PDB file of C-alpha atoms in Angstrom:
ATOM      1  CA  MET Q 212       8.018  -4.378   4.731  1.00 77.00           C
ATOM      2  CA  ARG Q 213      11.393  -5.355   6.318  1.00 86.00           C
ATOM      3  CA  THR Q 214      14.043  -6.856   4.859  1.00 85.00           C
ATOM      4  CA  LYS Q 215      15.574 -10.266   6.027  1.00 87.00           C
ATOM      5  CA  ASP Q 216      18.397  -8.739   7.950  1.00 89.00           C
ATOM      6  CA  GLU Q 217      15.766  -6.202   9.437  1.00 90.00           C
ATOM      7  CA  LEU Q 218      13.596  -9.070  10.374  1.00 91.00           C
ATOM      8  CA  PHE Q 219      16.238 -11.299  12.147  1.00 92.00           C
ATOM      9  CA  ARG Q 220      17.220  -7.926  14.070  1.00 93.00           C
ATOM     10  CA  ALA Q 221      13.498  -7.608  15.119  1.00 94.00           C
ATOM     11  CA  ALA Q 222      13.265 -11.221  16.314  1.00 95.00           C
ATOM     12  CA  GLN Q 223      16.398 -10.643  18.360  1.00 94.00           C
ATOM     13  CA  ARG Q 224      15.174  -7.773  19.910  1.00 95.00           C
ATOM     14  CA  GLU Q 225      11.821  -9.410  20.528  1.00 95.00           C
ATOM     15  CA  ALA Q 226      13.907 -12.476  22.259  1.00 95.00           C
ATOM     16  CA  ALA Q 227      15.954 -10.095  24.247  1.00 95.00           C
ATOM     17  CA  ALA Q 228      12.521  -8.145  25.687  1.00 96.00           C
ATOM     18  CA  ARG Q 229      11.223 -11.837  26.423  1.00 95.00           C
ATOM     19  CA  ARG Q 230      13.978 -12.407  28.267  1.00 96.00           C
ATOM     20  CA  GLN Q 231      13.895  -9.038  30.269  1.00 96.00           C
ATOM     21  CA  ARG Q 232      10.254 -10.012  31.075  1.00 96.00           C
ATOM     22  CA  ALA Q 233      10.819 -13.392  32.431  1.00 95.00           C
ATOM     23  CA  VAL Q 234      13.394 -11.929  34.532  1.00 94.00           C
ATOM     24  CA  THR Q 235      11.754  -8.977  35.660  1.00 95.00           C
ATOM     25  CA  GLU Q 236       8.780 -11.176  36.692  1.00 94.00           C
ATOM     26  CA  GLY Q 237      10.742 -13.846  38.495  1.00 93.00           C
ATOM     27  CA  GLU Q 238      12.227 -11.035  40.469  1.00 93.00           C
ATOM     28  CA  SER Q 239       8.965  -9.469  41.346  1.00 94.00           C
ATOM     29  CA  ALA Q 240       7.380 -12.658  42.246  1.00 92.00           C
ATOM     30  CA  ARG Q 241      10.535 -13.078  44.647  1.00 90.00           C
ATOM     31  CA  ARG Q 242       9.998  -9.785  46.302  1.00 92.00           C
ATOM     32  CA  ALA Q 243       6.716 -10.330  47.000  1.00 93.00           C
ATOM     33  CA  ALA Q 244       7.088 -13.858  48.402  1.00 92.00           C
ATOM     34  CA  TYR Q 245      10.051 -12.738  50.895  1.00 91.00           C
ATOM     35  CA  ALA Q 246       7.965 -10.163  52.284  1.00 93.00           C
ATOM     36  CA  ALA Q 247       5.135 -12.172  52.711  1.00 93.00           C
ATOM     37  CA  HIS Q 248       7.544 -14.535  54.269  1.00 92.00           C
ATOM     38  CA  PRO Q 249      10.311 -13.118  56.476  1.00 92.00           C
ATOM     39  CA  ALA Q 250      11.808 -16.221  57.634  1.00 92.00           C
ATOM     40  CA  LEU Q 251      12.035 -17.174  53.599  1.00 91.00           C
ATOM     41  CA  ALA Q 252      14.017 -13.834  52.967  1.00 92.00           C
ATOM     42  CA  ARG Q 253      16.427 -14.502  55.925  1.00 93.00           C
ATOM     43  CA  ALA Q 254      17.208 -18.107  54.433  1.00 93.00           C
ATOM     44  CA  ASP Q 255      17.665 -16.476  51.114  1.00 89.00           C
ATOM     45  CA  ASP Q 256      20.039 -14.001  52.915  1.00 93.00           C
ATOM     46  CA  ALA Q 257      21.831 -16.567  54.664  1.00 95.00           C
ATOM     47  CA  GLN Q 258      22.444 -18.298  51.820  1.00 92.00           C
ATOM     48  CA  MET Q 259      23.695 -15.628  49.624  1.00 92.00           C
ATOM     49  CA  ARG Q 260      26.417 -14.831  52.236  1.00 94.00           C
ATOM     50  CA  ALA Q 261      27.435 -18.187  52.694  1.00 93.00           C
ATOM     51  CA  GLY Q 262      28.084 -18.251  49.106  1.00 90.00           C
ATOM     52  CA  LEU Q 263      30.052 -14.975  49.104  1.00 93.00           C
ATOM     53  CA  ALA Q 264      31.940 -16.230  52.339  1.00 90.00           C
ATOM     54  CA  LEU Q 265      32.703 -19.449  50.166  1.00 90.00           C
ATOM     55  CA  ALA Q 266      33.728 -17.158  46.794  1.00 91.00           C
ATOM     56  CA  LYS Q 267      36.055 -15.103  49.847  1.00 90.00           C
ATOM     57  CA  ALA Q 268      38.038 -18.062  51.090  1.00 89.00           C
ATOM     58  CA  ALA Q 269      38.703 -19.088  47.872  1.00 90.00           C
ATOM     59  CA  ALA Q 270      40.345 -16.131  46.332  1.00 90.00           C
ATOM     60  CA  LEU Q 271      41.817 -15.432  49.984  1.00 88.00           C
ATOM     61  CA  GLY Q 272      43.299 -19.223  50.177  1.00 85.00           C
ATOM     62  CA  GLY Q 273      41.250 -19.484  53.234  1.00 83.00           C
ATOM     63  CA  ASP Q 274      39.388 -22.790  54.925  1.00 86.00           C
ATOM     64  CA  THR Q 275      36.805 -23.701  51.516  1.00 89.00           C
ATOM     65  CA  GLU Q 276      35.891 -26.973  53.128  1.00 91.00           C
ATOM     66  CA  ALA Q 277      34.263 -25.106  56.260  1.00 91.00           C
ATOM     67  CA  ALA Q 278      32.908 -22.321  53.938  1.00 89.00           C
ATOM     68  CA  ARG Q 279      31.646 -25.198  51.313  1.00 91.00           C
ATOM     69  CA  ALA Q 280      29.827 -26.842  54.055  1.00 93.00           C
ATOM     70  CA  ALA Q 281      28.322 -23.840  55.393  1.00 91.00           C
ATOM     71  CA  LEU Q 282      26.721 -23.056  51.934  1.00 91.00           C
ATOM     72  CA  ALA Q 283      25.451 -26.456  51.832  1.00 94.00           C
ATOM     73  CA  ARG Q 284      23.607 -26.003  55.132  1.00 94.00           C
ATOM     74  CA  ALA Q 285      22.529 -22.774  53.893  1.00 92.00           C
ATOM     75  CA  GLU Q 286      21.128 -24.351  50.815  1.00 90.00           C
ATOM     76  CA  GLU Q 287      19.112 -26.715  52.932  1.00 92.00           C
ATOM     77  CA  ASP Q 288      17.579 -24.546  55.153  1.00 92.00           C
ATOM     78  CA  LEU Q 289      16.477 -22.101  52.102  1.00 90.00           C
ATOM     79  CA  ALA Q 290      15.061 -24.808  50.620  1.00 90.00           C
ATOM     80  CA  ALA Q 291      13.137 -25.936  53.801  1.00 92.00           C
ATOM     81  CA  ALA Q 292      12.231 -22.518  54.187  1.00 91.00           C
ATOM     82  CA  LEU Q 293      10.510 -22.419  50.439  1.00 91.00           C
ATOM     83  CA  GLN Q 294       8.707 -25.688  51.183  1.00 90.00           C
ATOM     84  CA  ASP Q 295       7.354 -24.220  54.540  1.00 90.00           C
ATOM     85  CA  ALA Q 296       5.860 -21.242  52.836  1.00 91.00           C
ATOM     86  CA  GLY Q 297       4.584 -23.543  49.861  1.00 90.00           C
ATOM     87  CA  TYR Q 298       7.019 -23.144  47.160  1.00 90.00           C
ATOM     88  CA  ASP Q 299       8.989 -25.193  44.810  1.00 88.00           C
ATOM     89  CA  LYS Q 300      12.864 -24.835  44.792  1.00 83.00           C
ATOM     90  CA  ASP Q 301      12.096 -23.064  41.161  1.00 87.00           C
ATOM     91  CA  ALA Q 302       9.302 -20.966  41.688  1.00 88.00           C
ATOM     92  CA  PHE Q 303      11.223 -17.528  41.634  1.00 90.00           C
ATOM     93  CA  ALA Q 304      13.322 -18.692  38.696  1.00 91.00           C
ATOM     94  CA  PRO Q 305      12.297 -16.744  35.170  1.00 93.00           C
ATOM     95  CA  ARG Q 306      10.018 -18.364  32.892  1.00 94.00           C
ATOM     96  CA  TYR Q 307      11.652 -18.403  29.686  1.00 94.00           C
ATOM     97  CA  SER Q 308       9.346 -18.267  26.171  1.00 94.00           C
ATOM     98  CA  CYS Q 309      12.075 -20.488  24.833  1.00 95.00           C
ATOM     99  CA  PRO Q 310      13.691 -23.038  27.805  1.00 92.00           C
ATOM    100  CA  ARG Q 311      16.203 -24.211  24.771  1.00 93.00           C
ATOM    101  CA  CYS Q 312      18.336 -20.919  24.544  1.00 95.00           C
ATOM    102  CA  ARG Q 313      16.587 -19.339  27.933  1.00 95.00           C
ATOM    103  CA  ASP Q 314      15.389 -16.322  25.547  1.00 95.00           C
ATOM    104  CA  THR Q 315      19.003 -15.383  24.309  1.00 94.00           C
ATOM    105  CA  GLY Q 316      18.276 -16.356  20.852  1.00 94.00           C
ATOM    106  CA  MET Q 317      21.232 -18.309  20.581  1.00 94.00           C
ATOM    107  CA  TYR Q 318      21.904 -21.876  20.985  1.00 93.00           C
ATOM    108  CA  HIS Q 319      25.499 -23.541  20.892  1.00 92.00           C
ATOM    109  CA  GLY Q 320      26.603 -20.380  18.992  1.00 91.00           C
ATOM    110  CA  ASN Q 321      23.933 -20.388  16.595  1.00 93.00           C
ATOM    111  CA  PRO Q 322      20.669 -18.459  16.146  1.00 92.00           C
ATOM    112  CA  CYS Q 323      17.794 -20.290  18.053  1.00 95.00           C
ATOM    113  CA  THR Q 324      14.999 -21.641  16.401  1.00 94.00           C
ATOM    114  CA  CYS Q 325      12.606 -19.531  18.229  1.00 95.00           C
ATOM    115  CA  VAL Q 326      14.213 -16.431  16.456  1.00 95.00           C
ATOM    116  CA  ALA Q 327      13.440 -17.604  13.235  1.00 92.00           C
ATOM    117  CA  GLN Q 328       9.436 -18.683  14.725  1.00 93.00           C
ATOM    118  CA  ILE Q 329       9.558 -15.194  15.990  1.00 95.00           C
ATOM    119  CA  ALA Q 330      10.493 -13.337  12.469  1.00 93.00           C
ATOM    120  CA  ARG Q 331       7.352 -15.778  11.086  1.00 92.00           C
ATOM    121  CA  SER Q 332       5.373 -14.391  13.025  1.00 93.00           C
ATOM    122  CA  LEU Q 333       6.496 -10.537  12.821  1.00 93.00           C
ATOM    123  CA  ARG Q 334       6.305 -11.372   8.872  1.00 93.00           C
ATOM    124  CA  ARG Q 335       3.102 -13.143   9.244  1.00 91.00           C
ATOM    125  CA  ASP Q 336       1.590  -9.516  11.209  1.00 92.00           C
ATOM    126  CA  GLU Q 337       3.139  -7.669   8.237  1.00 91.00           C
ATOM    127  CA  ILE Q 338       1.407  -9.967   5.471  1.00 91.00           C
ATOM    128  CA  ASN Q 339      -1.958  -9.582   7.335  1.00 90.00           C
ATOM    129  CA  ALA Q 340      -1.479  -5.610   7.603  1.00 90.00           C
ATOM    130  CA  ALA Q 341      -1.060  -5.117   3.726  1.00 88.00           C
ATOM    131  CA  SER Q 342      -3.182  -7.750   2.285  1.00 86.00           C
ATOM    132  CA  PRO Q 343      -6.972  -7.244   2.149  1.00 78.00           C
ATOM    133  CA  LEU Q 344      -7.793 -10.245   2.944  1.00 74.00           C
ATOM    134  CA  GLY Q 345      -4.996 -11.221   5.717  1.00 80.00           C
ATOM    135  CA  LEU Q 346      -3.472 -14.508   5.200  1.00 81.00           C
ATOM    136  CA  CYS Q 347      -5.818 -17.052   4.279  1.00 89.00           C
ATOM    137  CA  GLN Q 348      -5.789 -21.034   4.166  1.00 92.00           C
ATOM    138  CA  PHE Q 349      -6.252 -23.833   1.630  1.00 95.00           C
ATOM    139  CA  ASP Q 350      -9.046 -25.237   3.774  1.00 93.00           C
ATOM    140  CA  THR Q 351     -11.106 -21.730   3.342  1.00 92.00           C
ATOM    141  CA  PHE Q 352     -10.962 -22.127  -0.246  1.00 93.00           C
ATOM    142  CA  ASP Q 353     -14.217 -23.158  -1.207  1.00 91.00           C
ATOM    143  CA  VAL Q 354     -14.727 -24.743  -4.580  1.00 91.00           C
ATOM    144  CA  GLY Q 355     -18.213 -25.757  -4.242  1.00 90.00           C
ATOM    145  CA  ARG Q 356     -18.910 -21.669  -4.996  1.00 89.00           C
ATOM    146  CA  TYR Q 357     -18.004 -22.319  -8.755  1.00 90.00           C
ATOM    147  CA  SER Q 358     -20.286 -23.276 -11.005  1.00 89.00           C
ATOM    148  CA  ASP Q 359     -20.514 -27.102 -12.124  1.00 90.00           C
ATOM    149  CA  ALA Q 360     -21.420 -26.207 -15.671  1.00 90.00           C
ATOM    150  CA  VAL Q 361     -18.862 -26.990 -18.312  1.00 90.00           C
ATOM    151  CA  GLU Q 362     -16.775 -23.973 -19.499  1.00 86.00           C
ATOM    152  CA  PRO Q 363     -16.292 -24.125 -23.428  1.00 87.00           C
ATOM    153  CA  GLU Q 364     -12.796 -22.773 -23.088  1.00 83.00           C
ATOM    154  CA  LEU Q 365     -11.820 -25.515 -20.125  1.00 84.00           C
ATOM    155  CA  GLY Q 366     -13.965 -28.258 -21.713  1.00 88.00           C
ATOM    156  CA  ILE Q 367     -14.882 -29.100 -17.671  1.00 92.00           C
ATOM    157  CA  SER Q 368     -16.947 -27.135 -15.108  1.00 92.00           C
ATOM    158  CA  PRO Q 369     -15.065 -23.953 -13.273  1.00 90.00           C
ATOM    159  CA  ARG Q 370     -15.607 -25.903 -10.266  1.00 92.00           C
ATOM    160  CA  ALA Q 371     -13.829 -29.040 -11.459  1.00 94.00           C
ATOM    161  CA  TYR Q 372     -11.056 -26.746 -12.714  1.00 93.00           C
ATOM    162  CA  MET Q 373     -10.765 -24.856  -9.503  1.00 93.00           C
ATOM    163  CA  GLU Q 374     -10.544 -28.159  -7.641  1.00 95.00           C
ATOM    164  CA  LYS Q 375      -7.735 -28.968  -9.696  1.00 95.00           C
ATOM    165  CA  LEU Q 376      -5.969 -25.956  -9.304  1.00 96.00           C
ATOM    166  CA  LEU Q 377      -6.465 -25.568  -5.463  1.00 96.00           C
ATOM    167  CA  ASN Q 378      -4.341 -29.430  -5.301  1.00 97.00           C
ATOM    168  CA  PHE Q 379      -1.785 -27.827  -7.751  1.00 97.00           C
ATOM    169  CA  CYS Q 380      -1.179 -24.733  -5.346  1.00 97.00           C
ATOM    170  CA  ARG Q 381      -1.357 -27.123  -1.858  1.00 97.00           C
ATOM    171  CA  GLN Q 382       1.350 -29.361  -3.765  1.00 97.00           C
ATOM    172  CA  TYR Q 383       3.579 -26.171  -4.889  1.00 97.00           C
ATOM    173  CA  ALA Q 384       3.464 -24.753  -1.191  1.00 97.00           C
ATOM    174  CA  GLN Q 385       4.019 -28.386   0.080  1.00 97.00           C
ATOM    175  CA  LYS Q 386       7.319 -28.857  -2.339  1.00 97.00           C
ATOM    176  CA  PHE Q 387       8.335 -25.004  -2.578  1.00 97.00           C
ATOM    177  CA  SER Q 388      12.037 -24.408  -2.910  1.00 95.00           C
ATOM    178  CA  SER Q 389      13.970 -21.839  -4.999  1.00 93.00           C
ATOM    179  CA  LYS Q 390      13.332 -24.212  -7.934  1.00 93.00           C
ATOM    180  CA  SER Q 391      10.077 -23.483  -7.735  1.00 96.00           C
ATOM    181  CA  THR Q 392       8.326 -21.932 -11.012  1.00 95.00           C
ATOM    182  CA  ASN Q 393       6.677 -18.347 -10.873  1.00 96.00           C
ATOM    183  CA  LEU Q 394       2.865 -18.119 -10.994  1.00 97.00           C
ATOM    184  CA  LEU Q 395       0.483 -15.791 -12.573  1.00 95.00           C
ATOM    185  CA  PHE Q 396      -2.733 -16.295 -11.757  1.00 96.00           C
ATOM    186  CA  MET Q 397      -5.222 -14.032 -14.353  1.00 93.00           C
ATOM    187  CA  GLY Q 398      -8.889 -13.427 -14.015  1.00 91.00           C
ATOM    188  CA  HIS Q 399     -11.652 -11.251 -13.583  1.00 89.00           C
ATOM    189  CA  THR Q 400     -12.335  -9.551 -10.193  1.00 88.00           C
ATOM    190  CA  GLY Q 401     -13.327 -11.644  -7.226  1.00 87.00           C
ATOM    191  CA  LEU Q 402     -12.661 -15.324  -8.355  1.00 90.00           C
ATOM    192  CA  GLY Q 403     -10.333 -16.002  -5.960  1.00 92.00           C
ATOM    193  CA  LYS Q 404      -6.815 -15.269  -7.058  1.00 94.00           C
ATOM    194  CA  THR Q 405      -5.516 -13.437  -4.226  1.00 94.00           C
ATOM    195  CA  HIS Q 406      -6.857 -16.141  -1.738  1.00 95.00           C
ATOM    196  CA  LEU Q 407      -5.305 -19.057  -3.334  1.00 96.00           C
ATOM    197  CA  ALA Q 408      -1.857 -16.482  -3.707  1.00 96.00           C
ATOM    198  CA  LEU Q 409      -2.082 -15.782   0.147  1.00 96.00           C
ATOM    199  CA  ALA Q 410      -2.726 -19.366   1.134  1.00 96.00           C
ATOM    200  CA  ILE Q 411       0.245 -20.322  -0.470  1.00 97.00           C
ATOM    201  CA  ALA Q 412       1.933 -17.469   1.330  1.00 96.00           C
ATOM    202  CA  ASP Q 413       0.826 -18.770   4.584  1.00 95.00           C
ATOM    203  CA  ALA Q 414       1.613 -22.870   3.935  1.00 96.00           C
ATOM    204  CA  VAL Q 415       5.220 -21.338   2.289  1.00 96.00           C
ATOM    205  CA  LEU Q 416       5.773 -18.876   5.585  1.00 94.00           C
ATOM    206  CA  GLU Q 417       4.941 -21.990   7.920  1.00 92.00           C
ATOM    207  CA  GLY Q 418       7.687 -23.766   5.858  1.00 93.00           C
ATOM    208  CA  GLY Q 419      10.277 -21.716   7.147  1.00 91.00           C
ATOM    209  CA  HIS Q 420      10.686 -19.496   4.228  1.00 94.00           C
ATOM    210  CA  ASP Q 421      10.632 -15.780   4.134  1.00 93.00           C
ATOM    211  CA  VAL Q 422       7.375 -14.558   2.359  1.00 95.00           C
ATOM    212  CA  LEU Q 423       6.782 -10.821   1.311  1.00 94.00           C
ATOM    213  CA  TYR Q 424       2.926  -9.583   0.064  1.00 94.00           C
ATOM    214  CA  THR Q 425       2.268  -6.180  -1.978  1.00 92.00           C
ATOM    215  CA  SER Q 426      -0.560  -4.990  -4.094  1.00 92.00           C
ATOM    216  CA  ALA Q 427       1.201  -3.593  -7.370  1.00 91.00           C
ATOM    217  CA  ALA Q 428      -0.242  -0.349  -6.601  1.00 91.00           C
ATOM    218  CA  ALA Q 429       1.238  -0.080  -3.076  1.00 89.00           C
ATOM    219  CA  LEU Q 430       4.717  -1.300  -4.364  1.00 86.00           C
ATOM    220  CA  ALA Q 431       4.559   1.772  -7.374  1.00 84.00           C
ATOM    221  CA  ALA Q 432       3.448   4.250  -5.225  1.00 83.00           C
ATOM    222  CA  ARG Q 433       6.226   3.436  -2.134  1.00 80.00           C
ATOM    223  CA  LEU Q 434       8.890   2.630  -4.645  1.00 71.00           C
ATOM    224  CA  GLY Q 435       8.395   5.942  -6.521  1.00 65.00           C
ATOM    225  CA  ARG Q 436       8.816   7.836  -3.240  1.00 66.00           C
ATOM    226  CA  GLU Q 437      11.866   6.047  -2.296  1.00 57.00           C
ATOM    227  CA  HIS Q 438      13.075   6.748  -5.645  1.00 56.00           C
ATOM    228  CA  PHE Q 439      12.971  10.680  -4.779  1.00 55.00           C
ATOM    229  CA  ASP Q 440      13.900  10.281  -1.194  1.00 54.00           C
ATOM    230  CA  PHE Q 441      17.897   9.791  -1.210  1.00 45.00           C
ATOM    231  CA  ASP Q 442      17.898   8.661   2.474  1.00 49.00           C
ATOM    232  CA  SER Q 443      15.528   5.828   1.907  1.00 50.00           C
ATOM    233  CA  GLY Q 444      17.826   3.301   0.536  1.00 49.00           C
ATOM    234  CA  ASP Q 445      15.398   1.674  -1.216  1.00 64.00           C
ATOM    235  CA  GLU Q 446      14.458  -0.549   1.641  1.00 76.00           C
ATOM    236  CA  TRP Q 447      11.108  -1.831  -0.336  1.00 79.00           C
ATOM    237  CA  LEU Q 448      13.187  -2.937  -3.182  1.00 84.00           C
ATOM    238  CA  ASN Q 449      15.484  -4.752  -1.212  1.00 87.00           C
ATOM    239  CA  ALA Q 450      12.900  -6.571   0.610  1.00 89.00           C
ATOM    240  CA  CYS Q 451      10.931  -7.505  -2.575  1.00 90.00           C
ATOM    241  CA  GLN Q 452      14.219  -8.521  -4.398  1.00 91.00           C
ATOM    242  CA  GLU Q 453      15.424 -10.651  -1.723  1.00 93.00           C
ATOM    243  CA  ALA Q 454      12.213 -12.759  -0.239  1.00 94.00           C
ATOM    244  CA  ASP Q 455      12.219 -16.308  -0.531  1.00 95.00           C
ATOM    245  CA  LEU Q 456       8.427 -15.811  -2.392  1.00 97.00           C
ATOM    246  CA  LEU Q 457       7.041 -12.422  -3.320  1.00 96.00           C
ATOM    247  CA  ILE Q 458       3.382 -12.059  -3.362  1.00 96.00           C
ATOM    248  CA  LEU Q 459       2.660  -9.236  -6.088  1.00 95.00           C
ATOM    249  CA  ASP Q 460      -0.864  -8.922  -6.030  1.00 95.00           C
ATOM    250  CA  ASP Q 461      -3.421  -7.055  -8.113  1.00 93.00           C
ATOM    251  CA  LEU Q 462      -0.846  -5.953 -11.127  1.00 93.00           C
ATOM    252  CA  GLY Q 463      -2.808  -3.606 -13.529  1.00 91.00           C
ATOM    253  CA  THR Q 464      -4.086  -1.310 -10.817  1.00 90.00           C
ATOM    254  CA  GLU Q 465      -0.763   0.530 -10.360  1.00 89.00           C
ATOM    255  CA  TYR Q 466      -0.187   3.887 -11.717  1.00 87.00           C
ATOM    256  CA  ILE Q 467       1.978   3.242 -14.544  1.00 88.00           C
ATOM    257  CA  THR Q 468       5.114   5.680 -15.005  1.00 87.00           C
ATOM    258  CA  PRO Q 469       8.557   5.161 -16.784  1.00 88.00           C
ATOM    259  CA  LEU Q 470      10.267   4.847 -13.281  1.00 85.00           C
ATOM    260  CA  THR Q 471       7.518   1.848 -12.461  1.00 85.00           C
ATOM    261  CA  ILE Q 472       8.745   0.006 -15.616  1.00 89.00           C
ATOM    262  CA  SER Q 473      12.068   0.204 -15.107  1.00 88.00           C
ATOM    263  CA  VAL Q 474      12.129  -0.817 -11.248  1.00 86.00           C
ATOM    264  CA  LEU Q 475       9.540  -3.510 -12.241  1.00 88.00           C
ATOM    265  CA  TYR Q 476      11.702  -5.009 -14.278  1.00 90.00           C
ATOM    266  CA  GLU Q 477      14.826  -4.792 -12.194  1.00 89.00           C
ATOM    267  CA  LEU Q 478      12.450  -6.566  -9.605  1.00 91.00           C
ATOM    268  CA  ILE Q 479      11.439  -9.281 -12.019  1.00 92.00           C
ATOM    269  CA  ASN Q 480      15.116  -9.816 -13.935  1.00 91.00           C
ATOM    270  CA  THR Q 481      16.894  -9.727 -10.084  1.00 92.00           C
ATOM    271  CA  ARG Q 482      14.472 -12.524  -8.793  1.00 94.00           C
ATOM    272  CA  MET Q 483      14.477 -14.722 -11.357  1.00 92.00           C
ATOM    273  CA  LEU Q 484      18.389 -14.507 -11.957  1.00 92.00           C
ATOM    274  CA  THR Q 485      18.560 -15.108  -8.280  1.00 93.00           C
ATOM    275  CA  GLU Q 486      16.092 -18.161  -8.397  1.00 93.00           C
ATOM    276  CA  ARG Q 487      13.353 -16.555  -5.832  1.00 95.00           C
ATOM    277  CA  PRO Q 488       9.982 -17.375  -7.027  1.00 96.00           C
ATOM    278  CA  THR Q 489       7.208 -15.037  -7.408  1.00 96.00           C
ATOM    279  CA  VAL Q 490       3.335 -15.142  -7.284  1.00 97.00           C
ATOM    280  CA  TYR Q 491       1.550 -12.666  -9.663  1.00 96.00           C
ATOM    281  CA  THR Q 492      -2.184 -11.838 -10.027  1.00 96.00           C
ATOM    282  CA  THR Q 493      -3.794  -9.461 -12.509  1.00 94.00           C
ATOM    283  CA  ASN Q 494      -7.360  -8.734 -13.299  1.00 93.00           C
ATOM    284  CA  ILE Q 495      -5.626  -8.397 -16.922  1.00 92.00           C
ATOM    285  CA  THR Q 496      -6.876 -11.442 -18.846  1.00 89.00           C
ATOM    286  CA  ASP Q 497      -5.816 -10.269 -22.529  1.00 89.00           C
ATOM    287  CA  GLN Q 498      -1.948 -10.776 -23.233  1.00 87.00           C
ATOM    288  CA  GLY Q 499      -1.901  -8.402 -25.860  1.00 90.00           C
ATOM    289  CA  VAL Q 500      -3.042  -5.542 -23.168  1.00 91.00           C
ATOM    290  CA  PHE Q 501      -0.395  -6.693 -20.749  1.00 89.00           C
ATOM    291  CA  VAL Q 502       2.461  -6.314 -23.487  1.00 91.00           C
ATOM    292  CA  ALA Q 503       0.612  -2.819 -24.162  1.00 92.00           C
ATOM    293  CA  ARG Q 504       0.985  -1.592 -20.441  1.00 92.00           C
ATOM    294  CA  TYR Q 505       3.983  -3.417 -19.202  1.00 91.00           C
ATOM    295  CA  THR Q 506       6.090  -2.946 -22.773  1.00 92.00           C
ATOM    296  CA  GLU Q 507       7.203  -6.319 -24.474  1.00 91.00           C
ATOM    297  CA  LYS Q 508      10.787  -6.147 -22.279  1.00 90.00           C
ATOM    298  CA  VAL Q 509       8.847  -6.339 -18.634  1.00 90.00           C
ATOM    299  CA  ALA Q 510       5.751  -8.625 -20.284  1.00 90.00           C
ATOM    300  CA  SER Q 511       8.242 -11.173 -21.787  1.00 89.00           C
ATOM    301  CA  ARG Q 512      10.022 -11.728 -18.811  1.00 87.00           C
ATOM    302  CA  MET Q 513       7.106 -12.110 -16.585  1.00 86.00           C
ATOM    303  CA  LEU Q 514       4.725 -14.175 -19.344  1.00 85.00           C
ATOM    304  CA  GLY Q 515       7.642 -16.107 -20.324  1.00 83.00           C
ATOM    305  CA  GLY Q 516       8.976 -16.881 -16.780  1.00 84.00           C
ATOM    306  CA  CYS Q 517       5.691 -18.060 -15.323  1.00 91.00           C
ATOM    307  CA  LYS Q 518       3.113 -20.975 -15.141  1.00 94.00           C
ATOM    308  CA  MET Q 519      -0.055 -19.322 -16.275  1.00 93.00           C
ATOM    309  CA  PHE Q 520      -3.093 -20.047 -14.894  1.00 94.00           C
ATOM    310  CA  LYS Q 521      -6.483 -18.491 -15.959  1.00 91.00           C
ATOM    311  CA  PHE Q 522      -9.562 -18.028 -13.284  1.00 91.00           C
ATOM    312  CA  PHE Q 523     -13.469 -18.947 -14.526  1.00 84.00           C
ATOM    313  CA  GLY Q 524     -16.555 -17.832 -13.149  1.00 73.00           C
ATOM    314  CA  ALA Q 525     -18.642 -15.383 -11.321  1.00 69.00           C
ATOM    315  CA  ASP Q 526     -17.512 -12.954  -8.948  1.00 64.00           C
ATOM    316  CA  GLN Q 527     -17.480 -14.723  -5.501  1.00 58.00           C
ATOM    317  CA  ARG Q 528     -17.849 -11.676  -3.738  1.00 57.00           C
ATOM    318  CA  LEU Q 529     -21.213 -11.107  -4.847  1.00 51.00           C
ATOM    319  CA  HIS Q 530     -22.207 -14.202  -3.390  1.00 54.00           C
ATOM    320  CA  PRO Q 531     -21.343 -14.422   0.123  1.00 50.00           C
ATOM    321  CA  GLY Q 532     -24.199 -16.412   1.095  1.00 45.00           C
ATOM    322  CA  LYS Q 533     -22.816 -19.333  -1.031  1.00 45.00           C
ATOM    323  CA  ARG Q 534     -20.198 -20.200   1.739  1.00 38.00           C
TER     324      ARG Q 534
END
């Protein structure tokens, strides 16, 4: 996973590559047309020579009026040659992906919106590659797969409860900001925790925020390697600390060491201090087990700073026919 700065630089490189492709394709089309229509090539050459003659006259103090008139005639001849060959005047102009900045990545001295769009697309690709489901959407979360029998602990059915939770998550993603609360989804395997977390990620990413996804196991393994690799610069930890929204999936599956606990505390604490929300998911449903696994110091930071939701029902992955 790349940091925001790395992602932005990658997006700028992609914009530059798009510009180069557009210029190359336009030039290739021009050469092919001139090879097929010699008159068109001659008219273009005459127009270029007329332009050079005007520049030379201006530089040397010559008759610029005559040179300017000659250029105007050459441009008219070129336009006529293009029309005769069946092309419009912009036939060989580069077809930029972003007409606003012409794929330079800059517009009026500021990064163009297309760079942010490219960055979001690159981040989306990263999340799709890292998550078990790929980015999910709220519309594909089927509450009809949950039981409509009343759950004693809830006082309502899991279906009604999950419908309320789905609506809450929609609103959370729609109104997402640095002031949004942290979320903790708790429940047994296959109840939709990751799906809803990724649906939030998809909507928040679409809203223009930077989102990063990682499983707890992948994070712990990667950070363990980076800790002993002094050339790594802790890129993953930096990326996880600075993302606008972090999805930390499947807490409880990682290999716990003192280093894991230390880094996890640093990550959670940094994100809380810098007001960067996190969505956690875990199969651990007993808070006592949670505290015993992560220590009271880490657990209190996590549990105390989150709005918690417990998931109910049967493993949805065991009932694929009920989609």
